[in-house]
Each structure stands twice: as structure tokens, then as C-alpha cells.
JSON list of C-alpha atoms in Angstrom, two decimals:
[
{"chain": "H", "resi": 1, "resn": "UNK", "atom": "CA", "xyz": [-13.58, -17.38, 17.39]},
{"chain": "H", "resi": 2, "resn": "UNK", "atom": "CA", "xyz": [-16.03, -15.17, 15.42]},
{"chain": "H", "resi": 3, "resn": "UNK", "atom": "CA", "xyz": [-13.95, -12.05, 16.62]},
{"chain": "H", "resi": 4, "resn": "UNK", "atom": "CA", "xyz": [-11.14, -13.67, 14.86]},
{"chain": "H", "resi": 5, "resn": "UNK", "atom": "CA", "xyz": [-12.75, -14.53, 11.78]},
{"chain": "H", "resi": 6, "resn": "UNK", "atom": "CA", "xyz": [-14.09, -11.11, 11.50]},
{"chain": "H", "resi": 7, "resn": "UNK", "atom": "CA", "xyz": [-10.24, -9.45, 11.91]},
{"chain": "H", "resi": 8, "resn": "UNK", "atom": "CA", "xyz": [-9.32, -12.15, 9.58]},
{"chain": "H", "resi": 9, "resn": "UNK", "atom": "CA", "xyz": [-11.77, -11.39, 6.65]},
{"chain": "H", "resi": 10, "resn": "UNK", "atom": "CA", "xyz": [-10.84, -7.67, 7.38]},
{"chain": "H", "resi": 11, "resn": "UNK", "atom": "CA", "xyz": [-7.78, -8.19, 6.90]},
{"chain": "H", "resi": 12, "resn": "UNK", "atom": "CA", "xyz": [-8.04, -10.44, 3.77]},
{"chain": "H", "resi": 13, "resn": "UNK", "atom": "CA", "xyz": [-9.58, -7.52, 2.23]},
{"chain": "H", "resi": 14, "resn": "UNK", "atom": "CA", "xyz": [-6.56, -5.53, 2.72]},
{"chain": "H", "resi": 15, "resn": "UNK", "atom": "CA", "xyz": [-4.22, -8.04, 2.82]},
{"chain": "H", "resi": 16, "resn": "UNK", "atom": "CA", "xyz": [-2.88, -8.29, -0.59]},
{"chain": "H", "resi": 17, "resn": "UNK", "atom": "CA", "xyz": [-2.12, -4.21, -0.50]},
{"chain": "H", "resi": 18, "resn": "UNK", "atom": "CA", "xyz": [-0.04, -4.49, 2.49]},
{"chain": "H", "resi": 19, "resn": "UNK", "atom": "CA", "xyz": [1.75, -7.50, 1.68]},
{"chain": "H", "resi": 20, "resn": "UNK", "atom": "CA", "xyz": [3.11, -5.78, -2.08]},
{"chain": "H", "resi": 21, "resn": "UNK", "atom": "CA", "xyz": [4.88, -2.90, 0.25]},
{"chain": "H", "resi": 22, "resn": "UNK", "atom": "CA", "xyz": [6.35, -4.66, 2.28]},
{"chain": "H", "resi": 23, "resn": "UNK", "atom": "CA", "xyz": [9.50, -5.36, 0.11]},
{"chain": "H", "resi": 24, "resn": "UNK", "atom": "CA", "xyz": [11.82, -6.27, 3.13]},
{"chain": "H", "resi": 25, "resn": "UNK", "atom": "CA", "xyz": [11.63, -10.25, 2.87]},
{"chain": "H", "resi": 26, "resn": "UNK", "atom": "CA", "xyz": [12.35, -10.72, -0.38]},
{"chain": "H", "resi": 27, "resn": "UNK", "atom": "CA", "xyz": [15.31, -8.69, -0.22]},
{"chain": "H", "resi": 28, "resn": "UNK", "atom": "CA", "xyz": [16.42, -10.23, 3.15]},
{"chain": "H", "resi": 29, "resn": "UNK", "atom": "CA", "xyz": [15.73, -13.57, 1.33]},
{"chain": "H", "resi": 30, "resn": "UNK", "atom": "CA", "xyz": [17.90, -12.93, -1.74]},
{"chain": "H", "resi": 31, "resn": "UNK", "atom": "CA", "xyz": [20.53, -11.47, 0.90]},
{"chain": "H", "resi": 32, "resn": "UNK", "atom": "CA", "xyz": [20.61, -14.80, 2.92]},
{"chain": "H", "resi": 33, "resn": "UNK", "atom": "CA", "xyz": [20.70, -16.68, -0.09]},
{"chain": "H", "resi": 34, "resn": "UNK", "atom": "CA", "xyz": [23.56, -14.81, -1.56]},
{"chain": "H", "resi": 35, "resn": "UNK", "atom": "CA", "xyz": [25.38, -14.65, 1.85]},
{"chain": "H", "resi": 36, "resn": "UNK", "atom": "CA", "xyz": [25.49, -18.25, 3.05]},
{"chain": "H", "resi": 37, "resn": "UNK", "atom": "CA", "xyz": [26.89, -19.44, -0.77]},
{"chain": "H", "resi": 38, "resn": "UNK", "atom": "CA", "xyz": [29.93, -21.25, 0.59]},
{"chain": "H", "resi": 39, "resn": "UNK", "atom": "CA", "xyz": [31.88, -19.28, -2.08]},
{"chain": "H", "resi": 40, "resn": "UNK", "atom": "CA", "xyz": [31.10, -15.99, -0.21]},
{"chain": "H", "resi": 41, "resn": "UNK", "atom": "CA", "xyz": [31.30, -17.11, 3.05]},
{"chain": "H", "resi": 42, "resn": "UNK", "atom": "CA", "xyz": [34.59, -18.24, 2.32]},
{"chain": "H", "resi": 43, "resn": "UNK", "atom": "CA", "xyz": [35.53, -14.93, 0.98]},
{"chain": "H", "resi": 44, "resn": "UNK", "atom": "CA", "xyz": [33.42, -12.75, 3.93]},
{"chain": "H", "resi": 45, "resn": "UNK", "atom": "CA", "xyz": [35.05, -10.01, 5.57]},
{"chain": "H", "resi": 46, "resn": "UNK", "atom": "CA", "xyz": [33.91, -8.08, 8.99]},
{"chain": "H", "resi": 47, "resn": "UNK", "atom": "CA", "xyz": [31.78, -5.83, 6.71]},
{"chain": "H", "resi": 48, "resn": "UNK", "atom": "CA", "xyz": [29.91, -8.52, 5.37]},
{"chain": "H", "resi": 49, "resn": "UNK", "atom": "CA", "xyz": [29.52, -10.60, 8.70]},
{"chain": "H", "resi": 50, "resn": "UNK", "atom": "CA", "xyz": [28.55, -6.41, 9.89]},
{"chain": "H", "resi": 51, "resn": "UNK", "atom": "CA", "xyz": [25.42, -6.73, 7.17]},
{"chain": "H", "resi": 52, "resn": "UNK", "atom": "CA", "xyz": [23.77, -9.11, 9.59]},
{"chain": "H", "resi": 53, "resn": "UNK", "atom": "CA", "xyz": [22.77, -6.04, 11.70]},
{"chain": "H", "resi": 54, "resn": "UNK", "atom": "CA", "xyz": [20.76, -4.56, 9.43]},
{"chain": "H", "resi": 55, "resn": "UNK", "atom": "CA", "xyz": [19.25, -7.38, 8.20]},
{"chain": "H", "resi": 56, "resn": "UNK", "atom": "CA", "xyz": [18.42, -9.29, 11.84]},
{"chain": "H", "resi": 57, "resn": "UNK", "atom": "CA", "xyz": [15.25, -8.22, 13.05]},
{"chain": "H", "resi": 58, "resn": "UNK", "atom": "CA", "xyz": [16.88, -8.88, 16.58]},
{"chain": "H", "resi": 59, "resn": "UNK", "atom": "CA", "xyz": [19.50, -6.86, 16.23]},
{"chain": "H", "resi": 60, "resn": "UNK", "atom": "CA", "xyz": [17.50, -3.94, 14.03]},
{"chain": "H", "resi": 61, "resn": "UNK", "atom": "CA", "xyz": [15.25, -3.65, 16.99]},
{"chain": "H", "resi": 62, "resn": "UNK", "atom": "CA", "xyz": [18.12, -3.86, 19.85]},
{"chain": "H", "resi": 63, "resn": "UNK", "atom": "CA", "xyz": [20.74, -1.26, 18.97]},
{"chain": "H", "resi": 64, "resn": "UNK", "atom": "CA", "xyz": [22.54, -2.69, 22.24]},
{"chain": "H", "resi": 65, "resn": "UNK", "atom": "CA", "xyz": [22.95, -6.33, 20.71]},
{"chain": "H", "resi": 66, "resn": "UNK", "atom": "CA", "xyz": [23.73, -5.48, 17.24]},
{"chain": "H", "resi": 67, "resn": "UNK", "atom": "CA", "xyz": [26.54, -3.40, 18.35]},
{"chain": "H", "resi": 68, "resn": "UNK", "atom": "CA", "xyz": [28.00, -6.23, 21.22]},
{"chain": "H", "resi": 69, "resn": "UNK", "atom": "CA", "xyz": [27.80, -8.83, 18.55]},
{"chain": "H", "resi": 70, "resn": "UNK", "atom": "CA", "xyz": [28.73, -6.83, 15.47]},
{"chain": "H", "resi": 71, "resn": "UNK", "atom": "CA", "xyz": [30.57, -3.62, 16.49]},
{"chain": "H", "resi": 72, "resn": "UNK", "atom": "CA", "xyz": [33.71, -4.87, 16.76]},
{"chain": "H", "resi": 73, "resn": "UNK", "atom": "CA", "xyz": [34.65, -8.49, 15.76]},
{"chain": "H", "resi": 74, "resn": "UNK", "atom": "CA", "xyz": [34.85, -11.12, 19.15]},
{"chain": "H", "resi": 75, "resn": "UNK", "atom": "CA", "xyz": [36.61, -13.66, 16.99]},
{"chain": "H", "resi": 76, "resn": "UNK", "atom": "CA", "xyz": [38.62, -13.97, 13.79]},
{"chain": "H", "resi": 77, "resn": "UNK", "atom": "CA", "xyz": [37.07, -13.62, 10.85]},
{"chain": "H", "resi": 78, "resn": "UNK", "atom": "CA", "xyz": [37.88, -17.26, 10.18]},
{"chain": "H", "resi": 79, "resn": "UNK", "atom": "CA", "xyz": [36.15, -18.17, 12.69]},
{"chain": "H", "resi": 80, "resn": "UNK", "atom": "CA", "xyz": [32.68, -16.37, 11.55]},
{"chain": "H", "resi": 81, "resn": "UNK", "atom": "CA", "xyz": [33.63, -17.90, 8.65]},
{"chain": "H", "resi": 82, "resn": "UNK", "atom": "CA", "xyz": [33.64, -21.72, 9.84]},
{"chain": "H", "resi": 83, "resn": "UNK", "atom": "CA", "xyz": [30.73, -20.95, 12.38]},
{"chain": "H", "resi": 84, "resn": "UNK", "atom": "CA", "xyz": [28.36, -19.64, 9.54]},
{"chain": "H", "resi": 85, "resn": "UNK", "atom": "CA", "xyz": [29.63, -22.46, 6.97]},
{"chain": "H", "resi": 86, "resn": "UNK", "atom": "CA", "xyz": [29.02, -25.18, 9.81]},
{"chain": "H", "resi": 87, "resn": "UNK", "atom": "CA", "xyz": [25.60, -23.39, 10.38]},
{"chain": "H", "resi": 88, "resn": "UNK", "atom": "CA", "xyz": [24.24, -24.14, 7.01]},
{"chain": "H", "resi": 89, "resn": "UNK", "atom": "CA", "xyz": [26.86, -26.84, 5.76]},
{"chain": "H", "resi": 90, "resn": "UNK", "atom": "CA", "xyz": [27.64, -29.13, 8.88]},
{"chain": "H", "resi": 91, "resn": "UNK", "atom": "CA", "xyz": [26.96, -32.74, 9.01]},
{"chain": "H", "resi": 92, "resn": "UNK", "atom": "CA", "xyz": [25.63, -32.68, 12.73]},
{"chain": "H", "resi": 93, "resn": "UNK", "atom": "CA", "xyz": [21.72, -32.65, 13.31]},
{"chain": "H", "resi": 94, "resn": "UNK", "atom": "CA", "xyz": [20.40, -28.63, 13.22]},
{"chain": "H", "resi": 95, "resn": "UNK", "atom": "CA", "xyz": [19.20, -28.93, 16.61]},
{"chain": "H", "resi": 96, "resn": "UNK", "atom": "CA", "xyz": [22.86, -29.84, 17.85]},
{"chain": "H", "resi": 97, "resn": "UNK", "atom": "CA", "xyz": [24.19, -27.13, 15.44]},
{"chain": "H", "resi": 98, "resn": "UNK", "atom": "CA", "xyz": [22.11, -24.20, 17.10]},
{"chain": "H", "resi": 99, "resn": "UNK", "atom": "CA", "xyz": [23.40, -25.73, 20.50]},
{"chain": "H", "resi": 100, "resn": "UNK", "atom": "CA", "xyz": [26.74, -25.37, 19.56]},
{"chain": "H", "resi": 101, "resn": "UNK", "atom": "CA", "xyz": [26.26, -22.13, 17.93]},
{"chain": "H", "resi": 102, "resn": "UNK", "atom": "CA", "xyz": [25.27, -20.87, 21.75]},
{"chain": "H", "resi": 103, "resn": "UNK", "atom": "CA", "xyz": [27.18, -23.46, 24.01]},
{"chain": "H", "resi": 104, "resn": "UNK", "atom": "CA", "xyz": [30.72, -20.94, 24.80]},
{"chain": "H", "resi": 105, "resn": "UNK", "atom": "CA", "xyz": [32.82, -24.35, 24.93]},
{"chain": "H", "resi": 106, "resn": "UNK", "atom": "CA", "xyz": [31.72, -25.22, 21.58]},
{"chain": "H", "resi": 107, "resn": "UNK", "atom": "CA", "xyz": [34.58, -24.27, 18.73]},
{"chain": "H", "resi": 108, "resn": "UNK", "atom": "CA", "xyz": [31.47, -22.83, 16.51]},
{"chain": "H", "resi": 109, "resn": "UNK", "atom": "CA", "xyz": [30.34, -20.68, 19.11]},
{"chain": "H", "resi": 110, "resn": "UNK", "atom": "CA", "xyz": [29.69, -16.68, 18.41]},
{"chain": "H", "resi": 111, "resn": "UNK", "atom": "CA", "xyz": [29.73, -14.41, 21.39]},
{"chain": "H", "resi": 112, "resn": "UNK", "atom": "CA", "xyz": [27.27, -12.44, 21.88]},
{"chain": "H", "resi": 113, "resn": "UNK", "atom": "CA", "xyz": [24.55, -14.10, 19.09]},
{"chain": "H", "resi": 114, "resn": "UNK", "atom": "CA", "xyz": [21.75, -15.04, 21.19]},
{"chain": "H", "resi": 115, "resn": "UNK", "atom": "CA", "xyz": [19.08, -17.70, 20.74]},
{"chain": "H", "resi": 116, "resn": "UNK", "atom": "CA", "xyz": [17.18, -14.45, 19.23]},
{"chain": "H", "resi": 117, "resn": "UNK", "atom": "CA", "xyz": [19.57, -14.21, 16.54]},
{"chain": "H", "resi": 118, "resn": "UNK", "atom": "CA", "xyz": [20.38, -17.67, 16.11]},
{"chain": "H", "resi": 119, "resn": "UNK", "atom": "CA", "xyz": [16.64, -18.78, 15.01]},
{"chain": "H", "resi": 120, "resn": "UNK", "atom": "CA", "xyz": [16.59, -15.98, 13.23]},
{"chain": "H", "resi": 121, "resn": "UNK", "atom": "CA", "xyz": [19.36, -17.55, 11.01]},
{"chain": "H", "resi": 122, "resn": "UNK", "atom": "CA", "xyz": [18.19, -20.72, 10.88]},
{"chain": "H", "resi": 123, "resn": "UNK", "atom": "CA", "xyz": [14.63, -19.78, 9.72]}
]
């Protein structure tokens, strides 16, 4: 426990420094924000759905997964549309809503969006 304390203090020290450059959550913040308003979502188009990629720290740090599950669309873009809107919007608890999000016999289901990406979203 004292090792920790004394990488904690360290830190603390430093801690405010680091924190001011790293300017990547609250632009991925304002980004979610903007992108799950049901008036863009409704609007969305591959390219915007294609945004995810660089903003997913799953698929940032897996060139593989980003480009199975945003390459090239695996569904209509209506139904990345309802999928996202029922992520945020739907009525069902969000534990059953993540399920459904990964179950392939679910109609909100999104190939190739792992359980990686998925609580990615949802946090």
C-alpha cells in the first residue's frame, strides 16, 4: 500500500500538467454528445456512423476491427440508424439493450461491434 501511495502523490504532483494535454475526452465527449442527438442520428450517413473509428479507442487501437465493422457498411444505414437510436433512446433496461446490441438474432444487432466497442458506447 505505501508503494501505491508514494506513485500516487507522485503523480498528484504532476497530475494536473498531464491531465490539461490531454484534450482527447472532451472532444470525444462533445462528439458523442453531438452524435447520439436523435436529430442527427436520424439524419447520419455511412461517414458519420465511419467517425466512430476514430473516435473508439477499440477500434483506434485494432486497425483489423475498425475496418470489419466500419469499412464497408454490414447493414443499411437505417438500420445503424435504429440500432444507435435504440442504444441511447430505447425503453428496454441497458443491460438488455447491450445484449441485443451483440445477440445476431436480435433486430438491433451490429455485426462486427464487439462487447469492446459496445461498452465503449455505453460509457
Amino acid at each position: 500500500m505505501k508503494k501505491i501511495e508514494k506513485y500516487l502523490h507522485a503523480f498528484n504532483e504532476v497530475s494536473r500538467e498531464h491531465f490539461n494535454q490531454q484534450n482527447w475526452l472532451v472532444e470525444r465527449y462533445n462528439f458523442f454528445n453531438d452524435f447520439f442527438k436523435e436529430e442527427n442520428l436520424e439524419k447520419a450517413q455511412w461517414a458519420d456512423f465511419q467517425e466512430l473509428g476514430e473516435k473508439l479507442h477499440c477500434f483506434v487501437s485494432m486497425a483489423i476491427a475498425k475496418s470489419k465493422a466500419l469499412g464497408n457498411p454490414n447493414h443499411s444505414i437505417e438500420h445503424y440508424r435504429q440500432a444507435f437510436n435504440y442504444l441511447v433512446r430505447g425503453t428496454d433496461p441497458v443491460n438488455i439493450r447491450i445484449k441485443n446490441l451483440l445477440n445476431s438474432k436480435s433486430e438491433y444487432y451490429i455485426r462486427n461491434f464487439g462487447e469492446a466497442s459496445i461498452s465503449e458506447l455505453i460509457g
